[in-house]
XYZ file of N, CA and C in Angstrom:
510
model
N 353.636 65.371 62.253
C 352.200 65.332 62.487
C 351.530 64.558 61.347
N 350.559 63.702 62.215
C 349.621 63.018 60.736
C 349.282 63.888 59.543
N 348.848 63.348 58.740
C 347.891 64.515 57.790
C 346.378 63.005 57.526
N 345.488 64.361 57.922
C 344.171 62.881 57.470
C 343.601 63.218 56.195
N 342.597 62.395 56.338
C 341.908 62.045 54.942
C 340.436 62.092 55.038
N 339.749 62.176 53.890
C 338.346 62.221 54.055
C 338.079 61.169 52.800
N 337.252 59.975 53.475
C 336.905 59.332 52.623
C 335.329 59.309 52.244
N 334.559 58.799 51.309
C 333.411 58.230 51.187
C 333.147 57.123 51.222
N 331.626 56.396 51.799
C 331.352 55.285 51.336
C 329.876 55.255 51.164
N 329.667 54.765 49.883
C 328.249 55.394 49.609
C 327.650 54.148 48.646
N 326.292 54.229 48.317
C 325.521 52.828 47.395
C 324.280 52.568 48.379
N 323.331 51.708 47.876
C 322.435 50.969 48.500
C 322.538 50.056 48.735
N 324.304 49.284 48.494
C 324.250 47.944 49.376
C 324.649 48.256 50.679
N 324.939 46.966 51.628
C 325.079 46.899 52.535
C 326.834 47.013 52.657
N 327.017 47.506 54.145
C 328.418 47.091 54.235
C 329.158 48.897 54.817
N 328.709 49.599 54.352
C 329.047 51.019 54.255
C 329.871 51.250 56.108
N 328.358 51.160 56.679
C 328.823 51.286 57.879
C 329.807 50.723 58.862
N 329.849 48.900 58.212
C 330.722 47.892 58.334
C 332.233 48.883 58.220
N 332.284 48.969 57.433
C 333.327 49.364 56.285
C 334.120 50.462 57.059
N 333.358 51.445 58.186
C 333.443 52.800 58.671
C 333.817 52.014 60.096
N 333.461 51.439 60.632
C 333.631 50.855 62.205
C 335.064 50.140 61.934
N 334.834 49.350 60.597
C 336.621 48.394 60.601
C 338.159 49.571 60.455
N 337.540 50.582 60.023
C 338.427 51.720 59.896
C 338.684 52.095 60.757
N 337.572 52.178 62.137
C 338.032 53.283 63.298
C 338.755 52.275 64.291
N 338.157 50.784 64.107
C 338.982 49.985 65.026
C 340.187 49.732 64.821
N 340.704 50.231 63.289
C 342.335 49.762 62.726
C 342.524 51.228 63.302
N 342.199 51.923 63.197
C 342.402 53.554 63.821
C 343.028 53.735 65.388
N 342.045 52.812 66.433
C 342.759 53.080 67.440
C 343.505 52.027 67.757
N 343.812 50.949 66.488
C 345.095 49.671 66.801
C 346.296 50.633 67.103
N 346.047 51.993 66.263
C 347.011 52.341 65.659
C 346.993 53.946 67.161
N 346.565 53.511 67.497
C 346.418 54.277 69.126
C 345.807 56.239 68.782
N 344.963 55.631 67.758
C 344.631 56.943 67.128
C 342.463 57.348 68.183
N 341.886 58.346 68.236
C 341.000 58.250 69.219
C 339.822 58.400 67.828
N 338.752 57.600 67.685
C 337.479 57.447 67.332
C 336.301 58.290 67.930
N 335.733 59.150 66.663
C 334.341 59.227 67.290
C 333.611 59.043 66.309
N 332.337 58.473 66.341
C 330.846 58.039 65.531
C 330.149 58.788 66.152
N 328.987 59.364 64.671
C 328.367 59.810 65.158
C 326.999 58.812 64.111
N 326.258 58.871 64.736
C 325.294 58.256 63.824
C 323.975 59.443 63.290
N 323.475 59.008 61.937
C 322.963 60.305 61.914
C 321.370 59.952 61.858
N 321.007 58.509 60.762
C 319.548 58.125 60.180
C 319.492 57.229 61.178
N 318.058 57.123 61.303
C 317.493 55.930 62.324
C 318.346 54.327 62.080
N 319.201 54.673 62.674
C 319.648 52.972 62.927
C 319.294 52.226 64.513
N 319.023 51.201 64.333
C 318.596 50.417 65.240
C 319.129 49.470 65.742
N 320.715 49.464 65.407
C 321.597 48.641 65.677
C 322.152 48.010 67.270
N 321.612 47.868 68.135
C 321.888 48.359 69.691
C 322.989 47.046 69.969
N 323.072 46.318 69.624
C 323.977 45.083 69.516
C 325.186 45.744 69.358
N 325.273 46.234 67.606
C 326.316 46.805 67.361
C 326.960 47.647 68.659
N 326.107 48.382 68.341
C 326.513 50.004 69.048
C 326.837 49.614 70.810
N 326.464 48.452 71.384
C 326.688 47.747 72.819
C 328.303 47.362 72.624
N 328.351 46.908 71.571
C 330.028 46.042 71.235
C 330.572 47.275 71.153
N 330.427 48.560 70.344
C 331.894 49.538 70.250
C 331.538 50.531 71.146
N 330.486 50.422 72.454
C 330.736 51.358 73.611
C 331.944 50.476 74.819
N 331.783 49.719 74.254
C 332.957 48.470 75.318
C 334.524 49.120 74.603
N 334.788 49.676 73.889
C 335.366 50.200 73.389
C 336.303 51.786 73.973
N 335.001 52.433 74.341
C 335.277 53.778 75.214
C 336.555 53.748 75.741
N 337.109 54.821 76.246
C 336.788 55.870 75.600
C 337.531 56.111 74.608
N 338.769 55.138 73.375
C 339.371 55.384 72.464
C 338.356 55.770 71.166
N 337.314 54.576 71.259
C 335.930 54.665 70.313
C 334.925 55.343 70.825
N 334.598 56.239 70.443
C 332.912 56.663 71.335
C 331.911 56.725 70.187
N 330.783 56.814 70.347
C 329.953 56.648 69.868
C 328.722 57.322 69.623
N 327.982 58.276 69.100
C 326.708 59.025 69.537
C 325.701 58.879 68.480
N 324.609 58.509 68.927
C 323.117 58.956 68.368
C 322.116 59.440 68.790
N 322.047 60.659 68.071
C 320.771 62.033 68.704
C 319.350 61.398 68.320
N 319.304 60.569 67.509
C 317.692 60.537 66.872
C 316.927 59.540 67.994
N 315.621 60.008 67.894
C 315.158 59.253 69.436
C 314.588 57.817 68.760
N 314.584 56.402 69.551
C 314.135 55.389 69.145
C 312.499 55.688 69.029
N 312.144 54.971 67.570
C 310.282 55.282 67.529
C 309.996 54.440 67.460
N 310.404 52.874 68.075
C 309.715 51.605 68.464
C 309.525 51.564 66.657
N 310.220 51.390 65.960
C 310.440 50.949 64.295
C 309.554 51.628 63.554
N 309.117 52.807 63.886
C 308.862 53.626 62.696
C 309.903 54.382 62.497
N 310.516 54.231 60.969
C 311.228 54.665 60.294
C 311.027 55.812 59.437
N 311.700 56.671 59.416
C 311.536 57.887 58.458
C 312.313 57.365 57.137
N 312.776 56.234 56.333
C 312.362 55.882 55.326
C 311.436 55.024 54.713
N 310.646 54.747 55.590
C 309.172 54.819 55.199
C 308.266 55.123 54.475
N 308.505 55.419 53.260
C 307.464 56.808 52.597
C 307.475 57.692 52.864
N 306.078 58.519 53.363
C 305.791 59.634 53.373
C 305.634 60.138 54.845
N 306.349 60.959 55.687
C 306.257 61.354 57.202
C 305.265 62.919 57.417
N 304.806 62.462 58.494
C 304.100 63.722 58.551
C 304.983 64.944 59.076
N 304.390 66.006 58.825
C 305.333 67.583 59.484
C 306.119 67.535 60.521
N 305.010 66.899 61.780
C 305.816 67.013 62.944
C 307.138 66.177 63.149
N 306.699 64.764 62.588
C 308.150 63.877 62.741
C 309.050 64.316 61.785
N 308.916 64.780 60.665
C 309.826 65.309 60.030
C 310.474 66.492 61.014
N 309.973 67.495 61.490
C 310.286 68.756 62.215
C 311.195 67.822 63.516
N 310.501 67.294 63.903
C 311.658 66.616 65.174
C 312.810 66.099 64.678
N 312.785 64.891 63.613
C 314.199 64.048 63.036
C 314.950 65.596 62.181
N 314.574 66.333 61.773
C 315.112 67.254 61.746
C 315.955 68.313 62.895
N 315.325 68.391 63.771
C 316.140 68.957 65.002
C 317.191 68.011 65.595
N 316.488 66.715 65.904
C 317.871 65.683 65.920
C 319.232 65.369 65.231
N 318.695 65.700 63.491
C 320.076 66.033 63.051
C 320.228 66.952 63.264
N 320.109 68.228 63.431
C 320.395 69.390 63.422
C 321.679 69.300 64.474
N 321.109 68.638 66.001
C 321.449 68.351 66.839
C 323.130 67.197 66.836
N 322.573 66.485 66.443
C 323.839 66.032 65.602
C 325.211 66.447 64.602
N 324.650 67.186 63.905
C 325.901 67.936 63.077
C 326.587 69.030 63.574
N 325.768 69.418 64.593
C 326.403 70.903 65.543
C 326.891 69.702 66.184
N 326.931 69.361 67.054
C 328.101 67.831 67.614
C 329.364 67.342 67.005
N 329.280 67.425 65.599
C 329.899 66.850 64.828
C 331.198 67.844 64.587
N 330.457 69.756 64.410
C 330.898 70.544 64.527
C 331.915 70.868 65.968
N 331.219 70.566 66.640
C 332.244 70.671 67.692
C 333.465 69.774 67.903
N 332.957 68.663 67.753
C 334.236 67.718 67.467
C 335.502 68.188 66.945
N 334.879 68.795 65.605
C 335.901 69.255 64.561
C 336.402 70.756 65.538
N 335.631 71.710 66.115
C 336.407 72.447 66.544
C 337.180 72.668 67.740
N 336.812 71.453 68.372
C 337.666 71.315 69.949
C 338.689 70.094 69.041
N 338.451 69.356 68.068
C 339.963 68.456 67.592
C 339.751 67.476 68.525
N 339.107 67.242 69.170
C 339.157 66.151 70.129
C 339.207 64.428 70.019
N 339.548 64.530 68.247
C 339.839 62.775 68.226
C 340.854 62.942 66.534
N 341.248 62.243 66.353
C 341.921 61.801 65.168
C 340.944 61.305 63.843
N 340.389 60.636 64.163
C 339.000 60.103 62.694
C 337.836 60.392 63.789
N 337.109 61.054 62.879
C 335.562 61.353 62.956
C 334.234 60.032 62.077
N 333.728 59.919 62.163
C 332.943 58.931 61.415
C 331.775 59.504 61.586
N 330.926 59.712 60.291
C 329.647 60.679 60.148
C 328.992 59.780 59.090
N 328.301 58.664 60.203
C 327.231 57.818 59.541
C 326.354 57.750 59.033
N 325.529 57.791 57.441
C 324.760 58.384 57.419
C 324.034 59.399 57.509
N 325.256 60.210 56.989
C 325.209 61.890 57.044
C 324.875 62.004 55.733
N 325.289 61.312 54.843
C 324.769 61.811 53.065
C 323.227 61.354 53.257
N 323.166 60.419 53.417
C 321.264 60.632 53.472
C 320.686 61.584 53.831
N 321.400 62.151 54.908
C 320.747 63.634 55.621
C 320.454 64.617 54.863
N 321.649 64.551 53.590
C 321.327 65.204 52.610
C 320.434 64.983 51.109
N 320.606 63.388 51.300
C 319.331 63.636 49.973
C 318.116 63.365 50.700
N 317.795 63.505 51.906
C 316.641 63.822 52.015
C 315.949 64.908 52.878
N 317.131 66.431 52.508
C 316.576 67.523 52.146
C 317.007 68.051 54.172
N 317.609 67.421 54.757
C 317.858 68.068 56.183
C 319.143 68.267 56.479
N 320.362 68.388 55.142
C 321.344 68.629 55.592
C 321.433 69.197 54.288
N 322.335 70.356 53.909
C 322.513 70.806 52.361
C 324.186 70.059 52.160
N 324.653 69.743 51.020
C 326.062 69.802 50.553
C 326.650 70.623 51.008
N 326.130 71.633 51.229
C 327.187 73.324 51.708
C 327.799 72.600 52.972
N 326.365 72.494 54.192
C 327.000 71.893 55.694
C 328.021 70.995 55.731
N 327.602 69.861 54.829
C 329.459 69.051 54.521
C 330.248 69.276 54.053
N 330.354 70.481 53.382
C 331.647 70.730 52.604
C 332.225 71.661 53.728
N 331.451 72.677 54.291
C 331.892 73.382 55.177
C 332.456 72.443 56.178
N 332.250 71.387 56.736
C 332.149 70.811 57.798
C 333.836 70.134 57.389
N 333.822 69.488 56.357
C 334.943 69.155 55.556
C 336.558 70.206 55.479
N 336.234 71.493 54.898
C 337.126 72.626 54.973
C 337.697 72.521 56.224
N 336.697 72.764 57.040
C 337.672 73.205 58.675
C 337.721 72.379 59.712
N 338.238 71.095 59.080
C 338.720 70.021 60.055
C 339.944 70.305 60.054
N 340.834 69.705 61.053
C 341.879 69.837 61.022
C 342.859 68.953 60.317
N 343.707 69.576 59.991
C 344.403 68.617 58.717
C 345.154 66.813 59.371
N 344.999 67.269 60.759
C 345.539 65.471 61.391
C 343.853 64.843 61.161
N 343.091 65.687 61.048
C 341.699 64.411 61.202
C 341.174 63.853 59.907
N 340.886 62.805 60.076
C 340.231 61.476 59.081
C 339.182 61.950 59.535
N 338.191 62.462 58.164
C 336.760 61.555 58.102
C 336.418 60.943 57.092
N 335.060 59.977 57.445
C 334.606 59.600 56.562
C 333.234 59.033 57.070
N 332.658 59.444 55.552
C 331.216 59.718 55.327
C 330.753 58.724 54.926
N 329.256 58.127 55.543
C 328.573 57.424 54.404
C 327.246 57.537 54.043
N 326.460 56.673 53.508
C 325.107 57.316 53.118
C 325.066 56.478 51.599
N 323.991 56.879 51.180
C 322.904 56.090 50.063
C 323.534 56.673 48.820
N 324.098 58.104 48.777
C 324.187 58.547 47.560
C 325.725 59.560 47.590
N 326.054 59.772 46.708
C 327.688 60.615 46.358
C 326.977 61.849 46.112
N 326.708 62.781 47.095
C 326.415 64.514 46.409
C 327.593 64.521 45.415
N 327.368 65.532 44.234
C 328.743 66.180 43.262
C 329.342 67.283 43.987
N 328.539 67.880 44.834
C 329.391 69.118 45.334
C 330.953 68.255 46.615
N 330.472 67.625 46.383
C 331.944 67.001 47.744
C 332.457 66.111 46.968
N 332.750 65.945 45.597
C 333.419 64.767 45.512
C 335.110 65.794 45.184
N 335.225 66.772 45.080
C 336.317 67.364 44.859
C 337.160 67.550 46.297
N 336.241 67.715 47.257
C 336.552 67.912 48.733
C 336.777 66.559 49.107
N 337.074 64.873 48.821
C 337.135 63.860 49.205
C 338.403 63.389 48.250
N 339.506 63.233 49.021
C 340.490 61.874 48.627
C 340.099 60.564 47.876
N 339.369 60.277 48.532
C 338.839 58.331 48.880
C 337.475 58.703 48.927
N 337.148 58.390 47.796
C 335.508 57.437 47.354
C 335.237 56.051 46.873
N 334.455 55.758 47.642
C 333.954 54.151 47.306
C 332.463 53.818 47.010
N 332.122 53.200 45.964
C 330.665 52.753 45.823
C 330.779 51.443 46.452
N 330.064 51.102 47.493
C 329.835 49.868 47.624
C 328.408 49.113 47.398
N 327.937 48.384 46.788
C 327.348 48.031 46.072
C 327.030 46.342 46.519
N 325.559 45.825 46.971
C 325.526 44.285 46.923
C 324.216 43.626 46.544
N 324.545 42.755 46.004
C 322.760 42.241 45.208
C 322.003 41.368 46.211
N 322.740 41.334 47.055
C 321.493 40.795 48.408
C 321.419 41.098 49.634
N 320.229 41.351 50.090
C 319.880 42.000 51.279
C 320.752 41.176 52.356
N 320.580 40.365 52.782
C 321.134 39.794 53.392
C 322.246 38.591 52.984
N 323.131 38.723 54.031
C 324.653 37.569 53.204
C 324.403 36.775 54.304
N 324.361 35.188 54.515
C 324.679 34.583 55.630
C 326.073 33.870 55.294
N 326.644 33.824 56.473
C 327.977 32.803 56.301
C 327.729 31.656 57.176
């Protein structure tokens, strides 16, 4: 039987998520089953169109509802949108939870789940817990803006990725 791994990928450059999709696609080269979950407002629909063509080895989910580009890193949000993007993750990590307790894929991918936590709608506890009782064949890996300290003992594989420009063209 496999044994998986839990990695990080974390920083304010770009690439993180890159970094998490090239993993799950070497994942099911390797005839292993993918799930994403996405957690912060991404708006990627391009992306996310290319790895539903994918299904059902890759799947894919995002709970947070589109707000026509208002972003909750934005500044300052009022109660209610906070109270909703809050139930959406909420909504999300119980998902995430289930994953882990039906076992139903080999690597998990929890996008932008550390942001969830530094900005106060997910605690360190929920990922570490979430971490403990995976099953020992499943890969995850996390990314997000920042490295909590409470999970870096609970993680194999950490990476800062790090880039000095917003945008790279080739």
């Amino acid at each position: 039987m496999r044994e998986g791994h839990v990695a990080i990928y974390y920083g304010k450059g770009k690439g993180k998520t890159a970094v998490a999709v090239g993993r799950g696609i070497r994942a099911i080269g390797e005839g292993l089953r993918v799930v994403m979950i996405q957690f912060m407002d991404y708006h990627n629909s391009k992306e996310v169109a290319l790895l539903k063509k994918m299904e059902p080895d890759f799947r894919i989910f995002r709970f947070e509802r589109d707000r026509d580009g208002t972003g909750i890193h934005d500044g300052a949000i009022d109660e209610q949108l906070r109270r909703e993007v809050s139930n959406e993750i909420r909504n999300a990590f119980n998902f995430a939870n289930k994953i882990v307790d039906t076992g139903e894929c080999e690597m998990l991918l929890l996008d932008g789940v550390l942001e969830c936590v530094e900005m106060g709608y997910l605690t360190e506890a929920d990922i570490a817990e979430l971490i403990e009782k995976r099953p020992s064949y499943m890969d995850f890996i996390l990314t997000g803006t920042i490295l909590p300290a409470g999970l870096i003992e609970k993680t194999a594989n950490i990476y800062q990725l790090v880039s000095e420009k917003e945008d790279v063209k080739l």
